[in-house]
Amino acid sequence: MPRPVNNDGALRSFEEASGSLEERICAALAKLALAARHDYRRRASAEGLSVIQAQALSLLAREGPVEIGRLASRLALTPATVSDSVAALERRGLVGRKPGAGDRRRVRVEATARGKRLGASMMLWPEIFQGAVGGLDEAEKAVLFRVLAKMILTLLERGTIQQARICFTCAYFRPNVHENADRPHHCALVDVPLGFASFRLDCPDHEAGLSAAGALAELDGWLRVAR
Ligand code: SF4
């Protein structure tokens, strides 16, 4: 049986050395980000790809043909950097270029069938997270999702991230319109009820609606977690 700590001074210095809860949360997130980056780099390099090439291929596999400028802005990189990666992918037969439908000078990059398969496999979430999140119960997953959604919206509001095609800032999102506690919201585009089981974080059909600040102010009311 451990003895309770009676020495206030020792307890205070132990807690000071541990850092504040906020500092430890930041350190935990940094650790997870590092592990995810490491895992992604390992998977990309196993396929002979750089991280940028893997990200470009995943995006092309998901979204279809895209102009270089748009590809660069979606990856938050310069067009020159993305051009080099596209040229390398082209040499391996993973992407091709095709003229735009309306304007033949607006060349778009398109993944080949092999490129799409490889890009789709690079989209899978890091195995390290699959194992860790899989061990949480449904209530824990819901709380974690709410916290992560809040952090994404905060970073969006501050301009740290430029884009997050998330339901809560979408013009098609209709909050709290159903009695169903599991799916109280609605997507007016696809006409389906929404809840923790189906919120999207990177939806190709997203249309700008509520600002990140507006969504943040409402989020706790939208994402109620059953205890
Ligand atoms: S269009 Fe996509 S982002 Fe918008 S509410 Fe529907 S599912 Fe969510």
Coordinates of C-alpha atoms and ligand atoms in Angstrom, one line a residue:
M1 CA 0.0 0.0 0.0
P2 CA 1.7 3.3 -1.0
R3 CA 2.1 5.9 1.7
P4 CA 0.3 9.2 1.2
V5 CA 2.7 12.1 0.6
N6 CA 2.6 14.3 3.7
N7 CA 5.4 16.6 2.7
D8 CA 3.8 19.6 1.0
G9 CA 7.2 20.8 -0.2
A10 CA 8.1 17.5 -1.8
L11 CA 4.7 17.2 -3.5
R12 CA 4.9 20.8 -4.8
S13 CA 8.3 20.3 -6.3
F14 CA 7.3 16.9 -7.8
E15 CA 4.2 18.6 -9.5
E16 CA 6.3 21.5 -10.7
A17 CA 8.8 19.1 -12.2
S18 CA 6.0 17.3 -14.0
G19 CA 4.9 20.5 -15.7
S20 CA 1.3 21.9 -15.9
L21 CA -1.5 19.7 -17.3
E22 CA -1.5 21.9 -20.4
E23 CA 2.2 21.4 -21.0
R24 CA 1.8 17.6 -20.6
I25 CA -1.1 17.5 -23.0
C26 CA 1.0 19.5 -25.6
A27 CA 3.9 17.1 -25.1
A28 CA 1.5 14.1 -25.5
L29 CA 0.2 15.6 -28.8
A30 CA 3.7 16.3 -30.0
K31 CA 4.6 12.6 -29.3
L32 CA 1.6 11.4 -31.2
A33 CA 2.3 13.7 -34.2
L34 CA 6.0 12.5 -34.2
A35 CA 4.9 8.9 -34.2
A36 CA 2.4 9.5 -37.0
R37 CA 5.0 11.3 -39.1
H38 CA 7.5 8.6 -38.5
D39 CA 4.9 5.9 -39.4
Y40 CA 3.9 7.7 -42.6
R41 CA 7.5 8.3 -43.7
R42 CA 8.2 4.6 -43.2
R43 CA 5.2 3.5 -45.2
A44 CA 6.0 6.0 -48.0
S45 CA 9.6 5.0 -48.2
A46 CA 8.7 1.3 -48.3
E47 CA 6.9 2.2 -51.6
G48 CA 9.9 4.2 -52.8
L49 CA 8.0 7.5 -52.4
S50 CA 8.9 10.7 -50.6
V51 CA 6.4 12.1 -48.1
I52 CA 5.3 14.8 -50.6
Q53 CA 4.9 12.3 -53.4
A54 CA 2.8 10.0 -51.2
Q55 CA 0.6 12.9 -50.1
A56 CA 0.1 14.1 -53.7
L57 CA -0.8 10.6 -54.9
S58 CA -3.3 10.2 -52.0
L59 CA -4.9 13.4 -52.9
L60 CA -5.1 12.6 -56.6
A61 CA -6.5 9.2 -55.8
R62 CA -9.2 10.7 -53.6
E63 CA -10.1 13.8 -55.7
G64 CA -9.4 12.9 -59.3
P65 CA -7.5 15.2 -61.8
V66 CA -6.2 18.4 -60.3
E67 CA -4.2 21.4 -61.7
I68 CA -0.7 21.7 -60.3
G69 CA -1.5 25.1 -58.6
R70 CA -4.5 23.6 -56.8
L71 CA -2.6 20.5 -55.8
A72 CA 0.1 22.8 -54.3
S73 CA -2.4 24.8 -52.4
R74 CA -4.1 21.7 -51.0
L75 CA -0.8 20.4 -49.8
A76 CA 0.3 23.9 -48.6
L77 CA 3.5 23.7 -50.7
T78 CA 4.9 25.8 -53.6
P79 CA 4.0 24.9 -57.2
A80 CA 7.7 24.3 -57.9
T81 CA 8.0 21.8 -55.1
V82 CA 4.9 19.9 -56.2
S83 CA 6.0 20.0 -59.9
D84 CA 9.2 18.1 -59.0
S85 CA 7.2 15.5 -57.1
V86 CA 4.7 15.1 -59.9
A87 CA 7.6 14.7 -62.4
A88 CA 9.0 11.9 -60.3
L89 CA 5.6 10.2 -60.0
E90 CA 5.2 10.6 -63.8
R91 CA 8.5 8.8 -64.5
R92 CA 7.3 5.9 -62.4
G93 CA 4.0 5.7 -64.4
L94 CA 1.9 6.6 -61.3
V95 CA 0.5 9.9 -62.7
G96 CA -0.1 11.4 -66.1
R97 CA -1.0 14.9 -67.4
K98 CA -4.1 15.7 -69.4
P99 CA -5.3 19.0 -70.9
G100 CA -8.3 20.7 -69.2
A101 CA -11.7 20.2 -70.7
G102 CA -12.5 23.8 -71.4
D103 CA -8.9 25.2 -71.8
R104 CA -6.3 22.8 -73.1
R105 CA -3.5 25.0 -71.7
R106 CA -4.7 24.3 -68.1
V107 CA -3.0 20.9 -67.7
R108 CA -4.3 18.7 -64.9
V109 CA -2.5 15.9 -63.2
E110 CA -4.2 12.5 -63.0
A111 CA -3.3 9.3 -61.1
T112 CA -3.0 6.2 -63.3
A113 CA -4.8 3.0 -62.2
R114 CA -1.6 1.9 -60.4
G115 CA -1.2 5.3 -58.9
K116 CA -4.8 5.3 -57.6
R117 CA -4.3 2.0 -55.9
L118 CA -1.1 3.1 -54.3
G119 CA -2.5 6.5 -53.4
A120 CA -5.6 4.9 -51.8
S121 CA -3.3 2.6 -49.7
M122 CA -1.3 5.6 -48.5
M123 CA -4.6 7.2 -47.3
L124 CA -5.1 4.6 -44.6
W125 CA -4.7 5.9 -41.1
P126 CA -1.5 5.1 -39.3
E127 CA -1.6 1.6 -37.8
I128 CA -0.3 3.0 -34.6
F129 CA -3.5 5.1 -34.1
Q130 CA -5.8 2.3 -35.3
G131 CA -4.5 0.1 -32.5
A132 CA -4.7 2.8 -29.8
V133 CA -8.1 4.2 -30.7
G134 CA -9.6 0.8 -31.2
G135 CA -9.1 0.1 -27.5
L136 CA -11.3 3.0 -26.5
D137 CA -15.0 2.5 -25.7
E138 CA -17.7 4.4 -27.6
A139 CA -18.1 7.2 -25.0
E140 CA -14.3 7.8 -24.9
K141 CA -14.2 7.9 -28.7
A142 CA -17.0 10.5 -28.8
V143 CA -15.1 12.7 -26.2
L144 CA -11.9 12.4 -28.1
F145 CA -13.6 13.3 -31.4
R146 CA -15.2 16.3 -29.8
V147 CA -11.8 17.5 -28.4
L148 CA -10.1 17.0 -31.7
A149 CA -12.9 18.8 -33.6
K150 CA -12.5 21.7 -31.2
M151 CA -8.7 21.8 -31.7
I152 CA -9.1 21.7 -35.5
L153 CA -11.6 24.5 -35.4
T154 CA -9.4 26.6 -33.1
L155 CA -6.4 26.1 -35.5
L156 CA -8.6 27.0 -38.4
E157 CA -9.9 30.1 -36.7
R158 CA -6.3 31.2 -36.0
G159 CA -5.2 30.6 -39.5
T160 CA -2.7 27.9 -38.5
I161 CA -4.4 25.5 -40.9
Q162 CA -6.0 26.9 -44.0
Q163 CA -8.6 24.4 -44.8
A164 CA -10.7 21.8 -43.0
R165 CA -13.7 20.5 -44.9
I166 CA -15.5 19.6 -41.7
C167 CA -19.3 19.3 -41.3
F168 CA -19.5 22.0 -38.6
T169 CA -18.5 24.8 -41.0
C170 CA -20.5 23.5 -44.0
A171 CA -23.4 25.3 -45.6
Y172 CA -25.3 22.0 -45.8
F173 CA -25.0 21.2 -42.1
R174 CA -28.3 21.4 -40.3
P175 CA -27.8 21.1 -36.5
N176 CA -30.2 19.5 -34.0
V177 CA -33.1 18.9 -36.4
H178 CA -33.8 15.2 -35.4
E179 CA -35.1 13.6 -32.2
N180 CA -32.7 10.7 -32.6
A181 CA -30.0 11.2 -29.9
D182 CA -27.4 9.3 -32.0
R183 CA -28.0 11.3 -35.2
P184 CA -29.6 14.6 -34.3
H185 CA -28.1 16.6 -37.2
H186 CA -28.6 16.5 -40.9
C187 CA -26.7 16.9 -44.2
A188 CA -28.9 18.8 -46.6
L189 CA -26.8 17.8 -49.6
V190 CA -26.8 14.1 -49.2
D191 CA -30.1 14.1 -47.2
V192 CA -28.9 11.9 -44.4
P193 CA -28.9 12.3 -40.6
L194 CA -25.5 13.0 -39.0
G195 CA -23.9 12.0 -35.7
F196 CA -20.7 10.8 -34.3
A197 CA -20.9 7.8 -36.7
S198 CA -20.8 9.9 -39.8
F199 CA -19.4 13.5 -39.3
R200 CA -16.8 14.2 -42.0
L201 CA -13.5 15.9 -41.4
D202 CA -12.5 16.2 -45.1
C203 CA -15.6 16.1 -47.2
P204 CA -15.2 16.7 -51.0
D205 CA -18.7 18.2 -51.1
H206 CA -18.1 20.7 -48.3
E207 CA -19.3 24.3 -49.0
A208 CA -18.2 27.2 -46.8
G209 CA -20.9 28.0 -44.3
L210 CA -20.5 29.0 -40.6
S211 CA -17.0 30.4 -39.7
A212 CA -14.7 28.4 -37.5
A213 CA -15.3 30.8 -34.6
G214 CA -19.1 30.4 -35.0
A215 CA -18.8 26.6 -35.1
L216 CA -16.6 26.6 -32.0
A217 CA -19.2 28.6 -30.1
E218 CA -21.9 26.0 -30.9
L219 CA -19.8 22.8 -30.8
D220 CA -20.5 21.7 -27.2
G221 CA -24.3 21.9 -27.9
W222 CA -23.9 19.9 -31.1
L223 CA -21.6 17.2 -29.8
R224 CA -23.3 16.0 -26.6
V225 CA -21.6 12.9 -25.2
A226 CA -23.7 10.3 -23.4
R227 CA -22.2 9.3 -20.0
Ligands
SF4_1 S1 -21.8 18.1 -47.5 FE1 -20.2 16.9 -46.5 S2 -19.3 18.4 -45.0 FE2 -21.2 19.2 -45.7 S3 -22.7 18.6 -44.1 FE3 -22.8 17.1 -45.8 S4 -21.3 15.5 -45.2 FE4 -20.9 17.3 -43.9

